[in-house]
Amino acid sequence: MRRMREDTRPRLQGVPDPAFLIRRMTREDLPAVMALEKASFRNPWSLELLQRELSHDWSIIFLLEEPSSEGGRHLLGISIFWIVHDEVHVLNVATAPEHRRRGVGRALMDATLAEGRARKCCLATLEVRKSNEAAINLYKSFGFRAVGVRPNYYVDEGVAPEDAIVMVLDF
Ligand SMILES: CC(C)(COP(=O)(O)OP(=O)(O)OC[C@H]1O[C@@H](n2cnc3c(N)ncnc32)[C@H](O)[C@@H]1OP(=O)(O)O)[C@@H](O)C(=O)NCCC(=O)NCCS
C-alpha cells in the first residue's frame, strides 16, 4: 500500500521500504522515465538518449517503483549506469521530487553497486555537480571519495558553467 503523507511511522535509517521494487527498464517505461527526468533535471536526458542507452549491452537502467493506490505501480526513481570491464560508471540517479528523503536514492545506489559486485567489478566512478550537496552526501554515505575536479564540465544555457567532482569507490 502506498505510504501517504500523514503516515507518521518512523523511517528506520538505512533500511529500505519493503514496498520498494527494483527492476530493469524496458521501452514501455520510456514515457514515465522521461517525466521523471524532466521533473528532476534542468537538462533532462532526451528520448533519443534514453532509447540509445536501452540498446547498449553495457548500459543498465534500474527503476524503483512502489504499488500505487490505483492497483498499478508508481515510478519513484531511476539509476543509469554502465558496466565497462571491471568498473561501474554511474551516469544518473534521480528520485521524483515528491518522494525524496524516503531512501529511494539509497536503495537505487545499493542495487547499482550490488550489480557491479555481482559482475566482478572492482570500482565505481561518477561525476557530480560541485553544488549538488544531496547527491554528494548520498555518494559519500556509500564510501565514494572525491578524487578530482573537471573544471566547467556542466555547461547550461543562461547560467555559469559548473565544475564536476569526480568520485570513486573501491569495492
Ligand atoms: C540526489 C537524490 C537522487 C537523492 O535521492 P533521495 O531518494 O532523496 O535520497 P535518500 O532519501 O535515499 O537519501 C540518502 C542520503 O542522501 C543524502 N541526502 C539526500 N538528500 C539530501 C539533501 N537534500 N541534503 C543533504 N543530504 C541529502 C543523505 O545523506 C541521505 O541520508 P539520510 O536521509 O539518512 O540523511 C535526489 O535528491 C535527486 O533526485 N536529485 C535531483 C537529481 C540529481 O541531482 N541526481 C544526482 C545526479 S549526479
mmCIF file of C-alpha atoms and ligand atoms in Angstrom:
data_model
loop_
_atom_site.group_PDB
_atom_site.id
_atom_site.type_symbol
_atom_site.label_atom_id
_atom_site.label_comp_id
_atom_site.label_asym_id
_atom_site.label_seq_id
_atom_site.Cartn_x
_atom_site.Cartn_y
_atom_site.Cartn_z
ATOM 1 C CA MET A 1 0.000 0.000 0.000
ATOM 2 C CA ARG A 2 1.219 3.475 -0.820
ATOM 3 C CA ARG A 3 2.595 5.435 2.099
ATOM 4 C CA MET A 4 0.553 8.616 2.495
ATOM 5 C CA ARG A 5 1.862 11.979 3.657
ATOM 6 C CA GLU A 6 0.138 11.732 7.049
ATOM 7 C CA ASP A 7 1.926 8.446 7.782
ATOM 8 C CA THR A 8 3.863 9.182 10.953
ATOM 9 C CA ARG A 9 5.624 5.824 11.276
ATOM 10 C CA PRO A 10 9.319 6.453 11.906
ATOM 11 C CA ARG A 11 11.585 5.507 8.964
ATOM 12 C CA LEU A 12 14.426 3.280 10.037
ATOM 13 C CA GLN A 13 17.693 4.857 8.866
ATOM 14 C CA GLY A 14 19.296 2.849 6.074
ATOM 15 C CA VAL A 15 16.513 0.229 5.938
ATOM 16 C CA PRO A 16 14.754 0.193 2.527
ATOM 17 C CA ASP A 17 10.964 0.446 2.468
ATOM 18 C CA PRO A 18 9.686 -3.140 1.950
ATOM 19 C CA ALA A 19 7.235 -1.795 -0.670
ATOM 20 C CA PHE A 20 10.114 -0.747 -2.954
ATOM 21 C CA LEU A 21 10.506 -2.845 -6.096
ATOM 22 C CA ILE A 22 13.564 -2.544 -8.330
ATOM 23 C CA ARG A 23 13.613 -3.843 -11.907
ATOM 24 C CA ARG A 24 15.283 -3.112 -15.239
ATOM 25 C CA MET A 25 13.734 -0.532 -17.548
ATOM 26 C CA THR A 26 12.133 -1.563 -20.849
ATOM 27 C CA ARG A 27 10.931 0.512 -23.831
ATOM 28 C CA GLU A 28 7.399 0.573 -22.372
ATOM 29 C CA ASP A 29 8.755 2.618 -19.453
ATOM 30 C CA LEU A 30 10.050 5.471 -21.657
ATOM 31 C CA PRO A 31 7.131 7.923 -21.022
ATOM 32 C CA ALA A 32 7.309 7.525 -17.225
ATOM 33 C CA VAL A 33 11.107 7.796 -17.197
ATOM 34 C CA MET A 34 11.019 10.911 -19.418
ATOM 35 C CA ALA A 35 8.541 12.521 -16.994
ATOM 36 C CA LEU A 36 10.792 11.731 -14.031
ATOM 37 C CA GLU A 37 13.867 13.088 -15.857
ATOM 38 C CA LYS A 38 12.043 16.339 -16.650
ATOM 39 C CA ALA A 39 10.947 16.742 -13.038
ATOM 40 C CA SER A 40 14.482 16.079 -11.750
ATOM 41 C CA PHE A 41 16.950 17.919 -14.010
ATOM 42 C CA ARG A 42 17.372 21.313 -15.684
ATOM 43 C CA ASN A 43 18.834 19.427 -18.664
ATOM 44 C CA PRO A 44 16.929 16.108 -18.691
ATOM 45 C CA TRP A 45 18.030 13.203 -20.854
ATOM 46 C CA SER A 46 16.281 13.219 -24.235
ATOM 47 C CA LEU A 47 14.107 10.397 -25.527
ATOM 48 C CA GLU A 48 16.790 9.574 -28.128
ATOM 49 C CA LEU A 49 19.486 9.326 -25.449
ATOM 50 C CA LEU A 50 17.362 7.027 -23.275
ATOM 51 C CA GLN A 51 16.479 4.850 -26.279
ATOM 52 C CA ARG A 52 20.171 4.591 -27.132
ATOM 53 C CA GLU A 53 21.021 3.521 -23.576
ATOM 54 C CA LEU A 54 18.412 0.756 -23.788
ATOM 55 C CA SER A 55 20.148 -0.640 -26.859
ATOM 56 C CA HIS A 56 23.649 -0.772 -25.322
ATOM 57 C CA ASP A 57 24.706 -4.082 -23.755
ATOM 58 C CA TRP A 58 26.880 -2.289 -21.222
ATOM 59 C CA SER A 59 24.179 0.110 -20.049
ATOM 60 C CA ILE A 60 21.701 -0.750 -17.282
ATOM 61 C CA ILE A 61 18.736 1.327 -16.156
ATOM 62 C CA PHE A 62 17.115 0.374 -12.852
ATOM 63 C CA LEU A 63 13.662 1.637 -11.924
ATOM 64 C CA LEU A 64 12.416 1.793 -8.353
ATOM 65 C CA GLU A 65 8.638 1.513 -8.031
ATOM 66 C CA GLU A 66 6.055 1.030 -5.333
ATOM 67 C CA PRO A 67 2.454 -0.178 -5.577
ATOM 68 C CA SER A 68 0.018 2.667 -6.250
ATOM 69 C CA SER A 69 -3.405 3.076 -4.666
ATOM 70 C CA GLU A 70 -4.946 2.519 -8.140
ATOM 71 C CA GLY A 71 -3.516 -1.003 -8.219
ATOM 72 C CA GLY A 72 -0.608 -0.422 -10.603
ATOM 73 C CA ARG A 73 2.940 0.695 -9.862
ATOM 74 C CA HIS A 74 4.295 4.159 -9.446
ATOM 75 C CA LEU A 75 7.822 5.152 -10.558
ATOM 76 C CA LEU A 76 9.797 6.771 -7.726
ATOM 77 C CA GLY A 77 13.353 6.784 -9.033
ATOM 78 C CA ILE A 78 15.911 5.637 -11.592
ATOM 79 C CA SER A 79 19.600 4.869 -11.810
ATOM 80 C CA ILE A 80 21.510 4.654 -15.070
ATOM 81 C CA PHE A 81 24.948 3.054 -15.101
ATOM 82 C CA TRP A 82 27.473 1.350 -17.335
ATOM 83 C CA ILE A 83 29.426 -1.795 -16.615
ATOM 84 C CA VAL A 84 32.683 -1.492 -18.530
ATOM 85 C CA HIS A 85 35.332 -4.146 -17.791
ATOM 86 C CA ASP A 86 35.794 -4.012 -14.025
ATOM 87 C CA GLU A 87 34.160 -0.613 -13.497
ATOM 88 C CA VAL A 88 30.641 0.560 -12.665
ATOM 89 C CA HIS A 89 30.204 4.078 -14.048
ATOM 90 C CA VAL A 90 27.135 5.795 -12.570
ATOM 91 C CA LEU A 91 25.648 8.241 -15.087
ATOM 92 C CA ASN A 92 22.424 9.270 -13.447
ATOM 93 C CA VAL A 93 20.466 8.761 -10.222
ATOM 94 C CA ALA A 94 17.184 10.594 -9.681
ATOM 95 C CA THR A 95 14.251 10.449 -7.289
ATOM 96 C CA ALA A 96 10.859 12.025 -8.102
ATOM 97 C CA PRO A 97 10.805 15.339 -6.174
ATOM 98 C CA GLU A 98 7.764 14.380 -4.067
ATOM 99 C CA HIS A 99 9.433 11.131 -2.903
ATOM 100 C CA ARG A 100 12.843 12.453 -1.832
ATOM 101 C CA ARG A 101 14.329 11.632 1.582
ATOM 102 C CA ARG A 102 12.493 8.300 1.709
ATOM 103 C CA GLY A 103 15.544 6.174 0.946
ATOM 104 C CA VAL A 104 14.837 5.818 -2.806
ATOM 105 C CA GLY A 105 18.254 7.118 -3.902
ATOM 106 C CA ARG A 106 19.973 4.927 -1.321
ATOM 107 C CA ALA A 107 18.062 1.803 -2.442
ATOM 108 C CA LEU A 108 18.924 2.517 -6.091
ATOM 109 C CA MET A 109 22.627 3.050 -5.325
ATOM 110 C CA ASP A 110 22.603 -0.137 -3.258
ATOM 111 C CA ALA A 111 21.166 -2.101 -6.201
ATOM 112 C CA THR A 112 23.571 -0.432 -8.660
ATOM 113 C CA LEU A 113 26.655 -1.292 -6.606
ATOM 114 C CA ALA A 114 25.365 -4.813 -5.892
ATOM 115 C CA GLU A 115 25.013 -5.356 -9.655
ATOM 116 C CA GLY A 116 28.593 -4.171 -10.134
ATOM 117 C CA ARG A 117 29.871 -6.516 -7.437
ATOM 118 C CA ALA A 118 27.897 -9.416 -8.923
ATOM 119 C CA ARG A 119 29.585 -8.706 -12.269
ATOM 120 C CA LYS A 120 33.032 -8.778 -10.644
ATOM 121 C CA CYS A 121 33.678 -5.033 -10.857
ATOM 122 C CA CYS A 122 36.329 -3.666 -8.530
ATOM 123 C CA LEU A 123 35.465 0.023 -8.551
ATOM 124 C CA ALA A 124 32.660 2.518 -9.170
ATOM 125 C CA THR A 125 33.115 6.021 -10.604
ATOM 126 C CA LEU A 126 30.883 9.040 -11.213
ATOM 127 C CA GLU A 127 30.808 12.779 -11.784
ATOM 128 C CA VAL A 128 28.597 15.114 -9.784
ATOM 129 C CA ARG A 129 27.970 18.866 -9.796
ATOM 130 C CA LYS A 130 30.055 20.637 -7.173
ATOM 131 C CA SER A 131 26.884 22.293 -5.790
ATOM 132 C CA ASN A 132 24.838 19.059 -5.565
ATOM 133 C CA GLU A 133 25.040 18.555 -1.823
ATOM 134 C CA ALA A 134 22.230 15.953 -1.730
ATOM 135 C CA ALA A 135 23.918 13.693 -4.289
ATOM 136 C CA ILE A 136 27.420 14.185 -2.840
ATOM 137 C CA ASN A 137 26.138 13.212 0.625
ATOM 138 C CA LEU A 138 24.394 10.173 -0.842
ATOM 139 C CA TYR A 139 27.566 9.005 -2.613
ATOM 140 C CA LYS A 140 29.777 9.697 0.407
ATOM 141 C CA SER A 141 27.454 7.574 2.557
ATOM 142 C CA PHE A 142 28.428 4.616 0.311
ATOM 143 C CA GLY A 143 32.132 5.366 0.744
ATOM 144 C CA PHE A 144 32.729 7.278 -2.502
ATOM 145 C CA ARG A 145 35.620 9.734 -2.201
ATOM 146 C CA ALA A 146 36.391 12.809 -4.282
ATOM 147 C CA VAL A 147 39.485 12.228 -6.419
ATOM 148 C CA GLY A 148 39.451 15.197 -8.792
ATOM 149 C CA VAL A 149 37.666 18.080 -10.425
ATOM 150 C CA ARG A 150 36.648 18.597 -14.064
ATOM 151 C CA PRO A 151 36.516 22.392 -14.413
ATOM 152 C CA ASN A 152 33.452 23.874 -16.170
ATOM 153 C CA TYR A 153 32.192 20.372 -17.003
ATOM 154 C CA TYR A 154 28.480 21.279 -16.932
ATOM 155 C CA VAL A 155 27.615 23.969 -19.480
ATOM 156 C CA ASP A 156 23.951 25.050 -19.359
ATOM 157 C CA GLU A 157 22.352 27.872 -21.292
ATOM 158 C CA GLY A 158 21.879 31.055 -19.280
ATOM 159 C CA VAL A 159 23.929 30.008 -16.231
ATOM 160 C CA ALA A 160 27.637 29.968 -15.439
ATOM 161 C CA PRO A 161 29.446 26.671 -16.180
ATOM 162 C CA GLU A 162 29.896 24.429 -13.156
ATOM 163 C CA ASP A 163 32.725 22.106 -12.128
ATOM 164 C CA ALA A 164 32.217 18.364 -11.737
ATOM 165 C CA ILE A 165 33.630 16.466 -8.785
ATOM 166 C CA VAL A 166 34.963 13.054 -9.807
ATOM 167 C CA MET A 167 34.223 10.417 -7.162
ATOM 168 C CA VAL A 168 35.491 6.853 -6.841
ATOM 169 C CA LEU A 169 34.563 3.860 -4.691
ATOM 170 C CA ASP A 170 36.854 0.835 -4.474
ATOM 171 C CA PHE A 171 34.959 -2.386 -3.776
HETATM 172 C C1 LIG B 1 20.325 13.077 -5.059
HETATM 173 C C2 LIG B 1 18.986 12.354 -4.988
HETATM 174 C C3 LIG B 1 18.975 11.244 -6.048
HETATM 175 C C4 LIG B 1 18.823 11.743 -3.592
HETATM 176 O O1 LIG B 1 17.658 10.928 -3.623
HETATM 177 P P1 LIG B 1 16.757 10.618 -2.328
HETATM 178 O O2 LIG B 1 15.859 9.499 -2.727
HETATM 179 O O3 LIG B 1 16.123 11.845 -1.818
HETATM 180 O O4 LIG B 1 17.870 10.135 -1.306
HETATM 181 P P2 LIG B 1 17.671 9.235 0.008
HETATM 182 O O5 LIG B 1 16.367 9.535 0.660
HETATM 183 O O6 LIG B 1 17.945 7.813 -0.343
HETATM 184 O O7 LIG B 1 18.852 9.812 0.915
HETATM 185 C C5 LIG B 1 20.057 9.110 1.098
HETATM 186 C C6 LIG B 1 21.098 10.043 1.684
HETATM 187 O O8 LIG B 1 21.469 11.044 0.731
HETATM 188 C C7 LIG B 1 21.746 12.279 1.405
HETATM 189 N N1 LIG B 1 20.764 13.297 1.011
HETATM 190 C C8 LIG B 1 19.655 13.094 0.255
HETATM 191 N N2 LIG B 1 19.008 14.264 0.059
HETATM 192 C C9 LIG B 1 19.721 15.214 0.718
HETATM 193 C C10 LIG B 1 19.559 16.612 0.868
HETATM 194 N N3 LIG B 1 18.520 17.281 0.325
HETATM 195 N N4 LIG B 1 20.504 17.300 1.571
HETATM 196 C C11 LIG B 1 21.553 16.663 2.111
HETATM 197 N N5 LIG B 1 21.760 15.311 2.017
HETATM 198 C C12 LIG B 1 20.850 14.605 1.321
HETATM 199 C C13 LIG B 1 21.621 11.988 2.882
HETATM 200 O O9 LIG B 1 22.892 11.538 3.325
HETATM 201 C C14 LIG B 1 20.614 10.844 2.876
HETATM 202 O O10 LIG B 1 20.656 10.048 4.038
HETATM 203 P P3 LIG B 1 19.656 10.383 5.270
HETATM 204 O O11 LIG B 1 18.281 10.529 4.703
HETATM 205 O O12 LIG B 1 19.831 9.200 6.148
HETATM 206 O O13 LIG B 1 20.171 11.679 5.830
HETATM 207 C C15 LIG B 1 17.797 13.341 -5.204
HETATM 208 O O14 LIG B 1 17.974 14.476 -4.374
HETATM 209 C C16 LIG B 1 17.597 13.789 -6.642
HETATM 210 O O15 LIG B 1 16.924 13.127 -7.440
HETATM 211 N N6 LIG B 1 18.180 14.953 -7.011
HETATM 212 C C17 LIG B 1 17.994 15.513 -8.369
HETATM 213 C C18 LIG B 1 18.729 14.685 -9.378
HETATM 214 C C19 LIG B 1 20.221 14.668 -9.093
HETATM 215 O O16 LIG B 1 20.829 15.699 -8.857
HETATM 216 N N7 LIG B 1 20.820 13.457 -9.182
HETATM 217 C C20 LIG B 1 22.247 13.269 -8.996
HETATM 218 C C21 LIG B 1 22.926 13.341 -10.313
HETATM 219 S S1 LIG B 1 24.677 13.064 -10.151
#
